[in-house]
XYZ file of N, CA and C in Angstrom:
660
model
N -66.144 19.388 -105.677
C -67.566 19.236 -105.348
C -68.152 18.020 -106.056
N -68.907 17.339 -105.234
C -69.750 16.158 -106.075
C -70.687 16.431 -107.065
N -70.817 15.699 -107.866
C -71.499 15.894 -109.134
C -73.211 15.993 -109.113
N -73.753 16.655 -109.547
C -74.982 17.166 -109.410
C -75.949 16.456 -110.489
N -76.694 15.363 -109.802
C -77.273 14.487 -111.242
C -78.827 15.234 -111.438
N -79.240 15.117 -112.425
C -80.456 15.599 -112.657
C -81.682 14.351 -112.715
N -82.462 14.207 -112.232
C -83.613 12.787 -112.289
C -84.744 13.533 -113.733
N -85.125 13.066 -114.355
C -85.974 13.243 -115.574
C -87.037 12.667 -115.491
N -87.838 13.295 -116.044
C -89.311 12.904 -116.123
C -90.070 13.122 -114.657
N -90.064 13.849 -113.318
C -90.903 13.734 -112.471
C -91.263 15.370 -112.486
N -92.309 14.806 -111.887
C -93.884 16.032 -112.018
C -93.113 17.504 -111.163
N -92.174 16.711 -110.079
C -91.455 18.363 -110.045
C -89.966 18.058 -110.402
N -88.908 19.254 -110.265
C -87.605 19.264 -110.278
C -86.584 18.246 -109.425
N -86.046 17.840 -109.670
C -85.332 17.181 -108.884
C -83.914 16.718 -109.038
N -82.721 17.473 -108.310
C -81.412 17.247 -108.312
C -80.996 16.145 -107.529
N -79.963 15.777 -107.636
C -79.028 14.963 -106.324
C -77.384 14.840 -106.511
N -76.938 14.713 -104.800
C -75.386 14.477 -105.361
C -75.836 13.112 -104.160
N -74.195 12.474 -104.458
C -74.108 11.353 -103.749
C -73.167 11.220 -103.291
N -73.078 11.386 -101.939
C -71.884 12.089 -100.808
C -72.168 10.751 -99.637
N -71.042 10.904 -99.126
C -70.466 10.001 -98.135
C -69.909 8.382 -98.277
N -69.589 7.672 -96.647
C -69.190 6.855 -97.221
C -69.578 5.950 -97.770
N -71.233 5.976 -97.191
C -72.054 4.945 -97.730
C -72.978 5.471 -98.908
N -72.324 6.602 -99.848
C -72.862 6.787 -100.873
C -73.979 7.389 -100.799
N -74.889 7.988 -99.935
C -76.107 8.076 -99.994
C -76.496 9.268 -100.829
N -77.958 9.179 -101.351
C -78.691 9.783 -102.287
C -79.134 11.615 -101.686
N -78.722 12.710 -101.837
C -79.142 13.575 -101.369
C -79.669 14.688 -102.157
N -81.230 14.490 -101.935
C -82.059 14.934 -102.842
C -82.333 16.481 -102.726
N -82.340 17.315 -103.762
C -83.013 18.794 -103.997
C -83.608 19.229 -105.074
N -85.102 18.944 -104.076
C -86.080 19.457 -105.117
C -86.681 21.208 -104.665
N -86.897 21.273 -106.075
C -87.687 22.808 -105.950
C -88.014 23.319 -107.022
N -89.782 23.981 -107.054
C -90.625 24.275 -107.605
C -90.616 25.512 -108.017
N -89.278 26.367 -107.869
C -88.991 27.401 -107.871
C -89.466 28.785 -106.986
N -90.442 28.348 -106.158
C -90.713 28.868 -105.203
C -89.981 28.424 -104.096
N -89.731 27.200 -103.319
C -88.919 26.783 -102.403
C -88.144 25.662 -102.676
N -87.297 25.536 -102.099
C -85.537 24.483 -102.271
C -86.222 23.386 -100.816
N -86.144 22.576 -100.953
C -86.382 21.365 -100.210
C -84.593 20.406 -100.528
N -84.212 19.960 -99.187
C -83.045 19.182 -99.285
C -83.558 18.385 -98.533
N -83.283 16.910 -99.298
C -83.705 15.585 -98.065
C -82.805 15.047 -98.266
N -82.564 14.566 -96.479
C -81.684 13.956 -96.083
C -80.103 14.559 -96.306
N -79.776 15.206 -95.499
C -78.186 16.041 -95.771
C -77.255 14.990 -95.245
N -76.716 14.049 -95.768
C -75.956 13.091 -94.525
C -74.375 14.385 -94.538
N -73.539 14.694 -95.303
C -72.629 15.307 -95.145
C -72.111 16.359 -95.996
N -71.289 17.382 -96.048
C -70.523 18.442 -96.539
C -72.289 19.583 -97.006
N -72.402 20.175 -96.194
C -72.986 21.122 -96.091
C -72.864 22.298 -97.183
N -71.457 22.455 -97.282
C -71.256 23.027 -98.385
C -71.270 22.583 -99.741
N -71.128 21.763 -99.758
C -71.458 20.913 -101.240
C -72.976 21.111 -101.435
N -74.205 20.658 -100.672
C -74.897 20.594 -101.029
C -75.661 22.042 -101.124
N -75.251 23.039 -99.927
C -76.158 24.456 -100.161
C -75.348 25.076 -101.786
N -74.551 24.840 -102.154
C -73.679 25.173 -103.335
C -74.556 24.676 -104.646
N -74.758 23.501 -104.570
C -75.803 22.512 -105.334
C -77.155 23.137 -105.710
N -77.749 23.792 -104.056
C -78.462 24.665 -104.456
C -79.209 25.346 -104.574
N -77.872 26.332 -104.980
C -77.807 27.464 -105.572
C -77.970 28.853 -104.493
N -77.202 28.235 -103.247
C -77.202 29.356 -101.835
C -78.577 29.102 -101.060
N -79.343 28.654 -101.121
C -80.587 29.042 -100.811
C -81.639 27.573 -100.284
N -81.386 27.360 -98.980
C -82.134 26.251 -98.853
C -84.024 26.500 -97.743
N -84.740 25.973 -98.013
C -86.055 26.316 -97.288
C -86.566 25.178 -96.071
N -86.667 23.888 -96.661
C -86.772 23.049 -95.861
C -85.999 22.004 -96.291
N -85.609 21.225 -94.851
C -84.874 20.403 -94.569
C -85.367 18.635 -94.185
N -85.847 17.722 -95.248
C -86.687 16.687 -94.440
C -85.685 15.513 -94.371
N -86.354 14.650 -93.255
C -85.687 13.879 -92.505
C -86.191 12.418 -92.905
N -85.783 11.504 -93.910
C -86.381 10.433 -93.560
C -86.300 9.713 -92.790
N -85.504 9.611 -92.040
C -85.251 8.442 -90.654
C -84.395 9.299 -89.848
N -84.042 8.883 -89.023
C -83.152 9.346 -88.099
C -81.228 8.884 -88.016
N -81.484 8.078 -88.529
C -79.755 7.307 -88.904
C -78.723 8.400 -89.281
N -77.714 8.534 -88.866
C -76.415 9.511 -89.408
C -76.124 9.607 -90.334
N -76.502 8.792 -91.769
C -76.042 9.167 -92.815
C -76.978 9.566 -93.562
N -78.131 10.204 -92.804
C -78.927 10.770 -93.511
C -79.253 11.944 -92.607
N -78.830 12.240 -91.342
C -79.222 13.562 -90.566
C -77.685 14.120 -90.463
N -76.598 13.599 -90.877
C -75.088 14.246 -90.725
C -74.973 15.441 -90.449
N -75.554 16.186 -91.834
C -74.927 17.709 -91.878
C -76.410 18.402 -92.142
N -77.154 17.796 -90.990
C -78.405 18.741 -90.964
C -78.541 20.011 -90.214
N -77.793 19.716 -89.522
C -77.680 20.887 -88.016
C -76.720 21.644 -89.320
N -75.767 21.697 -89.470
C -74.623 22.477 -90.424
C -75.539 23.302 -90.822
N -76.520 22.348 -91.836
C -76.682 23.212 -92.925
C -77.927 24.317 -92.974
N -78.931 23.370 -91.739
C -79.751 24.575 -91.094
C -79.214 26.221 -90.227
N -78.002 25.811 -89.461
C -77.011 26.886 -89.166
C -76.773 28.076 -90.308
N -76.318 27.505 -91.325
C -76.322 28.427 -92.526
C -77.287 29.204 -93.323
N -78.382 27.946 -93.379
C -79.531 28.659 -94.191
C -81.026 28.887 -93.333
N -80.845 28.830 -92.099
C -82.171 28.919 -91.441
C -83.487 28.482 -91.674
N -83.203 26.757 -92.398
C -84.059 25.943 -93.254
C -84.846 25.301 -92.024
N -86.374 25.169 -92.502
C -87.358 24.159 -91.641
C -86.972 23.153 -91.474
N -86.393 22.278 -90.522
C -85.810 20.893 -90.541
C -87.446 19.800 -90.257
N -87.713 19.438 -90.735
C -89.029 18.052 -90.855
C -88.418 16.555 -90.845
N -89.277 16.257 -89.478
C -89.310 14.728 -89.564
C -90.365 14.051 -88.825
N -90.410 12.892 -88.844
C -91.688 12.658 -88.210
C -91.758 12.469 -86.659
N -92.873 12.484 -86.093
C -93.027 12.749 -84.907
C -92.188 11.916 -84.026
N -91.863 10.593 -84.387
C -91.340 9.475 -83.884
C -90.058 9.576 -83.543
N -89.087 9.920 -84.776
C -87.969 10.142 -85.050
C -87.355 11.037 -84.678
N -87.981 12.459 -84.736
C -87.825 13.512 -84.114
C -86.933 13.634 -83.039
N -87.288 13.390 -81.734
C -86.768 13.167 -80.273
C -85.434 12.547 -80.077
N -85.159 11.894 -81.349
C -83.463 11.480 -81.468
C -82.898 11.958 -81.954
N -83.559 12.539 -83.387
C -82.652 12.911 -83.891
C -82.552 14.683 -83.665
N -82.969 15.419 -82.643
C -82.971 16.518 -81.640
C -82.374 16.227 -80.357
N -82.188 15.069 -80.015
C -81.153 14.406 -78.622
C -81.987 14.635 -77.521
N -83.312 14.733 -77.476
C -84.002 14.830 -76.422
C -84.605 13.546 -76.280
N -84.421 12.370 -76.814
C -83.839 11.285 -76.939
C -83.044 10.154 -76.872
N -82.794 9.467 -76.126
C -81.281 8.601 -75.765
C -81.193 7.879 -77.558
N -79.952 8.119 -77.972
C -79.539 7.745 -79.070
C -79.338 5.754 -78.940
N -80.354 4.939 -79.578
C -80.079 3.653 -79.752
C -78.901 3.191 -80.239
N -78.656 2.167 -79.014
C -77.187 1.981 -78.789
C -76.390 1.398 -80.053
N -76.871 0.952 -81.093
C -76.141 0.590 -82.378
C -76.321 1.757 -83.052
N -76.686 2.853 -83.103
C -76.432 4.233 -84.123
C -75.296 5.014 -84.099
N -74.769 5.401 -85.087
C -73.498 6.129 -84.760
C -73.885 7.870 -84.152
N -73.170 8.025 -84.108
C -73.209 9.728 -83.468
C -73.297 10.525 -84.852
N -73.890 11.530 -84.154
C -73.911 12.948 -85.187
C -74.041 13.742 -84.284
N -74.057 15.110 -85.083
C -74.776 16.178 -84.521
C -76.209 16.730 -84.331
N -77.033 16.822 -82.706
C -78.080 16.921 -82.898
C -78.570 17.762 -83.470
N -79.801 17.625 -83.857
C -80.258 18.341 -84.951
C -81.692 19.144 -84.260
N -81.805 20.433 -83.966
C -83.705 20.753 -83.866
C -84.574 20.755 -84.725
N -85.631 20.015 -84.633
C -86.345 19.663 -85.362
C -87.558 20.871 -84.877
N -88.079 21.083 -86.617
C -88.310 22.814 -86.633
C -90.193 22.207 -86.581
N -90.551 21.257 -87.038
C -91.488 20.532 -87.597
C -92.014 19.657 -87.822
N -92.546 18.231 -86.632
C -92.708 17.073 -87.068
C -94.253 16.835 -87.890
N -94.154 15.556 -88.625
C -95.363 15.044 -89.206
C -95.659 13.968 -88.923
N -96.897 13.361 -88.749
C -97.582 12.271 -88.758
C -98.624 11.499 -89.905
N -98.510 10.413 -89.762
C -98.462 9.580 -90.881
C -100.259 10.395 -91.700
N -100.003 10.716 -92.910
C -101.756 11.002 -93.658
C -101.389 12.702 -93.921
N -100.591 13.394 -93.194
C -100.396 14.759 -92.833
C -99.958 15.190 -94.253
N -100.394 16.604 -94.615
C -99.916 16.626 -96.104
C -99.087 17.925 -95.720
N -97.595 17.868 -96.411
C -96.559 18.475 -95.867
C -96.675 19.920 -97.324
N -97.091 21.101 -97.070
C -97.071 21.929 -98.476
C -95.350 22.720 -98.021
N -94.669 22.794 -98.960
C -93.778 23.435 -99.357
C -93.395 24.489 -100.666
N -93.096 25.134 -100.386
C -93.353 26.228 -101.669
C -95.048 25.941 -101.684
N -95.031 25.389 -103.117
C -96.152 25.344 -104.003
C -96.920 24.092 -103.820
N -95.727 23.335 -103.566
C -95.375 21.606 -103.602
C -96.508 21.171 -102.102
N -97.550 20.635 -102.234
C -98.157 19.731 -101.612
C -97.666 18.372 -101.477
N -96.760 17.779 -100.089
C -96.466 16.119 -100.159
C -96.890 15.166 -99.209
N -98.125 14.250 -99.444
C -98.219 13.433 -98.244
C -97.407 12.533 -97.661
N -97.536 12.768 -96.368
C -96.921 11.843 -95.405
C -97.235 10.503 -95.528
N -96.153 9.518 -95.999
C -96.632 8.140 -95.670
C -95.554 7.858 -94.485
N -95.701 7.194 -93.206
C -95.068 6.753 -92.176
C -94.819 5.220 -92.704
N -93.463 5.130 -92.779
C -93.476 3.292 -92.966
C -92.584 2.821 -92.074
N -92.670 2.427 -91.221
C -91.659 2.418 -89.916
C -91.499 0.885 -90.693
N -89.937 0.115 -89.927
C -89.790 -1.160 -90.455
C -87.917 -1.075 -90.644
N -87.684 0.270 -90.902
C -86.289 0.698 -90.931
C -85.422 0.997 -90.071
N -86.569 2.185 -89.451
C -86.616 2.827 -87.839
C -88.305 2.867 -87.455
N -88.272 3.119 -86.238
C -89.641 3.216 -85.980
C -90.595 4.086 -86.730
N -89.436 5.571 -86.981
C -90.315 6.596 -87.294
C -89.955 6.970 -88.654
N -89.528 6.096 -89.622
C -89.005 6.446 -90.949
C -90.744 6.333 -91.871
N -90.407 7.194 -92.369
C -91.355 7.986 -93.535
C -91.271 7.848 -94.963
N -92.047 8.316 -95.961
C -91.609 8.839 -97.270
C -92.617 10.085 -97.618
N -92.507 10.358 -98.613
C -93.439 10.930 -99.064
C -93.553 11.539 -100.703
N -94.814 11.598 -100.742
C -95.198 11.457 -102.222
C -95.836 12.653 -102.625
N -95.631 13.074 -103.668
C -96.603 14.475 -104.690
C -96.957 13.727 -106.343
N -97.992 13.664 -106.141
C -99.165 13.687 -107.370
C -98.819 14.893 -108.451
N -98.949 14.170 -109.417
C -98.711 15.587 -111.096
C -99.131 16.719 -110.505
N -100.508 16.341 -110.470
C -101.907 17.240 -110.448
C -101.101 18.585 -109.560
N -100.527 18.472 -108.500
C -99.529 19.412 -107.372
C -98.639 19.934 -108.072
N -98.001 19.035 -109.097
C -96.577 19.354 -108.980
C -96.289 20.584 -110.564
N -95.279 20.784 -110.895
C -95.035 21.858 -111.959
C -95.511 21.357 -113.057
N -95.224 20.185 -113.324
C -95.564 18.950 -114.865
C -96.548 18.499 -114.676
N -97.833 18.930 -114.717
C -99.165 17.508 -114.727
C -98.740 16.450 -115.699
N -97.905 16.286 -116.594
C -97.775 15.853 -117.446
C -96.696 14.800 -117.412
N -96.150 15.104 -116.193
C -95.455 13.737 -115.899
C -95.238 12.917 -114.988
N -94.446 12.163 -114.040
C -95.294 11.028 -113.250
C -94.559 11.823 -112.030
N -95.778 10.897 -110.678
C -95.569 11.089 -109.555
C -93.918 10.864 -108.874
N -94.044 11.296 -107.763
C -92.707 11.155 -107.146
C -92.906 10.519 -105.706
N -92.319 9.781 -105.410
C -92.044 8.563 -103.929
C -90.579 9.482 -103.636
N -90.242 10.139 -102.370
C -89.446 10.156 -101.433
C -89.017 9.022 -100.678
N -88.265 7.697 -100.894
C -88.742 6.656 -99.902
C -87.850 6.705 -99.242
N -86.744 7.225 -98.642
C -85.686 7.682 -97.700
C -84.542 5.718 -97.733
N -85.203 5.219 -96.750
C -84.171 3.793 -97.052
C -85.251 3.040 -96.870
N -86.233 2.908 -97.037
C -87.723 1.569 -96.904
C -87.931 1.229 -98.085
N -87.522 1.524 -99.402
C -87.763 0.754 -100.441
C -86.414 1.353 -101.341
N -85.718 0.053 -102.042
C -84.498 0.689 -102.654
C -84.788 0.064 -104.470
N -84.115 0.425 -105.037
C -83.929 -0.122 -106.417
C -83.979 -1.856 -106.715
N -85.258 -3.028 -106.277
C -84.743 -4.077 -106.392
C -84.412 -4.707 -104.668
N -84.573 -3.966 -103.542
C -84.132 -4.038 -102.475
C -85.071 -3.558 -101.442
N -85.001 -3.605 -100.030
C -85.655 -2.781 -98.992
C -84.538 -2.794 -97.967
N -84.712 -1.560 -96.986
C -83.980 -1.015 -95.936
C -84.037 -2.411 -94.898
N -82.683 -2.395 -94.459
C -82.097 -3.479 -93.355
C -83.164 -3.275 -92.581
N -83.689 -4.282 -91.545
C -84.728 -4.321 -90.246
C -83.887 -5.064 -88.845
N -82.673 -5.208 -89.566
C -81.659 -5.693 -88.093
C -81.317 -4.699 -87.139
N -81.161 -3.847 -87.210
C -80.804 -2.659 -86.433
C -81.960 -2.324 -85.113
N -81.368 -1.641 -84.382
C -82.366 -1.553 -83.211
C -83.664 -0.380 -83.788
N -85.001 -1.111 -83.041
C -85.824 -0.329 -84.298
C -86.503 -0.432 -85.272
N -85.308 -1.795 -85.759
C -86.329 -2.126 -87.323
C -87.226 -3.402 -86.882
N -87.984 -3.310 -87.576
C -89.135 -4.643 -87.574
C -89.937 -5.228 -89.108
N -89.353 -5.996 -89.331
C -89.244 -6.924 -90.344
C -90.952 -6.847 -90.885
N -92.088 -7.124 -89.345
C -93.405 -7.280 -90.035
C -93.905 -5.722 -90.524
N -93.336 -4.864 -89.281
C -93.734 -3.477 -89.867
C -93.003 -2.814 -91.333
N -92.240 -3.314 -92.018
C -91.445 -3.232 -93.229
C -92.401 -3.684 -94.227
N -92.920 -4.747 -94.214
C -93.910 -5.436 -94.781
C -95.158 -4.814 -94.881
N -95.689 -4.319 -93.722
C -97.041 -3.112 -93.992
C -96.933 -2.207 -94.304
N -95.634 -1.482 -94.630
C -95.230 -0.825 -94.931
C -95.140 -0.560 -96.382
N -94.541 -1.818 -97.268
C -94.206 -1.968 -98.317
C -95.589 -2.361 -99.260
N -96.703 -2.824 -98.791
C -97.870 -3.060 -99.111
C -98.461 -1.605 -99.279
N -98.074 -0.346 -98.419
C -98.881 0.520 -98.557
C -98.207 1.147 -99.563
N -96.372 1.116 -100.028
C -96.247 1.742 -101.035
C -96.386 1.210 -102.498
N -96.660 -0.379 -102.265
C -97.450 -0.686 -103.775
C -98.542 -0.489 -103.974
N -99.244 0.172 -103.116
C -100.847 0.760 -103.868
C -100.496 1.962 -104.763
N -99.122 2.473 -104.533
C -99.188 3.734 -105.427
C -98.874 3.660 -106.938
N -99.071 4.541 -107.634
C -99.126 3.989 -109.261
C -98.110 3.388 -109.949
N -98.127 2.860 -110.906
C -96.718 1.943 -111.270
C -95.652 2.803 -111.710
N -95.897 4.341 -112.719
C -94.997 5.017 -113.069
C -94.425 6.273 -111.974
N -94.769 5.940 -110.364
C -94.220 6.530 -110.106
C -92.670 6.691 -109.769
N -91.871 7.713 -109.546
C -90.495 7.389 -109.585
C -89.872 7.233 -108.184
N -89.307 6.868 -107.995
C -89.328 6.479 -106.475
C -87.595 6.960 -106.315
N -87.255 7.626 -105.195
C -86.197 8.384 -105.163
C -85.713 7.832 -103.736
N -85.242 6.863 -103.929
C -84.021 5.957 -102.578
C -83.061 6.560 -101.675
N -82.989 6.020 -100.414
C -81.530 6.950 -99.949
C -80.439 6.651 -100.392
N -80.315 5.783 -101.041
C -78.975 4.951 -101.797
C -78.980 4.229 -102.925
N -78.102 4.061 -103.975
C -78.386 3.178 -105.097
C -79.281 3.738 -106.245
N -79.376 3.227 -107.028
C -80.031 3.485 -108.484
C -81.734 3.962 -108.221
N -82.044 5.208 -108.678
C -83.310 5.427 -108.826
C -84.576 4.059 -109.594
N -85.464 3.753 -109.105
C -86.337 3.339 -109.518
C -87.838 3.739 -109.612
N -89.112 2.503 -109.763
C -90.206 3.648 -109.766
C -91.000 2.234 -109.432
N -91.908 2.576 -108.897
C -93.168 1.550 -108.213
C -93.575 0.362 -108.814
N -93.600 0.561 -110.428
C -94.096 -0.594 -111.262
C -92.746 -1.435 -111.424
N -91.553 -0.866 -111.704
C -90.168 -2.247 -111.260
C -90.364 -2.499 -110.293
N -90.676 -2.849 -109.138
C -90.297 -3.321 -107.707
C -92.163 -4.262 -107.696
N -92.940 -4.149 -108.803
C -93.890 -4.856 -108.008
C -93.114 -6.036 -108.318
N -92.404 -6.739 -109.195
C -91.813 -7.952 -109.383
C -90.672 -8.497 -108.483
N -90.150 -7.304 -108.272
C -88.742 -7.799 -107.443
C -88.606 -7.180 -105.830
N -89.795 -6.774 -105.694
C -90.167 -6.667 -104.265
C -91.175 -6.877 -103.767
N -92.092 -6.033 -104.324
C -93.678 -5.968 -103.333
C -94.252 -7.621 -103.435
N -93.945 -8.074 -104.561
C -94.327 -9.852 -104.821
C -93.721 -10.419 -103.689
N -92.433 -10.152 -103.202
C -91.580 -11.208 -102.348
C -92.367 -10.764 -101.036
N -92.356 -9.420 -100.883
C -92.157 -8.577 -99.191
C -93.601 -8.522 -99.119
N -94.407 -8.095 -99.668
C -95.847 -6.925 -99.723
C -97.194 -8.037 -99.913
């Protein structure tokens, strides 16, 4: 089984392993009232194992295969809310023609879409919807404030799925992406506070105040 890292210091809980081939980040948070898994790209069992049998909701940041892989799996098993946004949705449920550069998966029903401002409550956990299309049309993140979360006492949390990485931002070559919408995108996630921690689909965790230098300056 892959190794189960723990992230420190954010206002709620937050696990991850890092599965597949492209490494990606697969996050589980929970407030002890509900288990949230984002982004399942693969082994279903690894991650409901991770944790701890028991999954509630299932969110989607984009629609791409290595982040919806083993969503269908793992909703099969645990009868978890699958969430994504309204956009994204329709593909990654196959009611949708799959864009012709995406690889295949398994479709997934989507139990729940959101739109951009929409505040997503889970368990306890209140998280707004930010829509930042620029990746895919309908790729998202989303964020919870102390004040919500278990720790008032420690900093916010950024979901940013693949639209903002450690030092980096999500490819816009792919069918879908758009370079200027990446950019309005990335402007709306540097308004958020500098210590927040920002939780990537790939690569090294970072947090809002590193990236105003080595991103939002270049992109935003």
């Amino acid at each position: 089984m892959a190794q189960i890292r723990t992230v420190k210091g954010t206002c709620v809980p937050v696990k991850y392993l890092v599965l597949g081939m492209l490494q990606n980040n697969v996050y589980l948070i929970s407030d002890g009232s509900a288990t949230i898994v984002v982004d399942p790209s693969c082994k279903a069992d690894d991650i409901l194992a991770a944790a701890g049998g028991s999954v509630d909701a299932i969110v989607l940041t984009h629609r791409h295969s290595d982040h919806v892989g083993a969503a269908k799996e793992l909703r099969d098993k645990t009868g978890a809310t699958v969430i994504a946004s309204a956009v994204d949705a329709p593909i990654i449920s196959d009611e949708k023609k799959l864009p012709r550069d995406d690889m295949r998966f398994a479709p997934c029903p989507v139990d729940h879409v959101v739109n951009d401002g929409d505040i997503l409550k889970i368990g306890n956990m209140p998280w707004k919807v930010i829509l930042t299309p620029g990746h895919t049309e309908g790729s998202m993140c989303l964020f919870i404030d102390p004040q919500f979360g278990t720790d008032i006492a420690a900093a916010p949390v950024l979901v940013s799925g693949d639209t903002l990485f450690c030092g980096s931002i999500g490819r816009t070559d792919f069918q879908g992406g758009d370079m200027n919408a990446m950019r309005r995108s990335l402007k709306r996630l540097a308004a958020l506070p500098d210590d927040t921690v920002v939780l990537p689909g790939h690569n090294d965790l970072t947090t809002i105040g590193a990236e105003r230098k080595r991103v939002f300056a270049y992109y935003a």
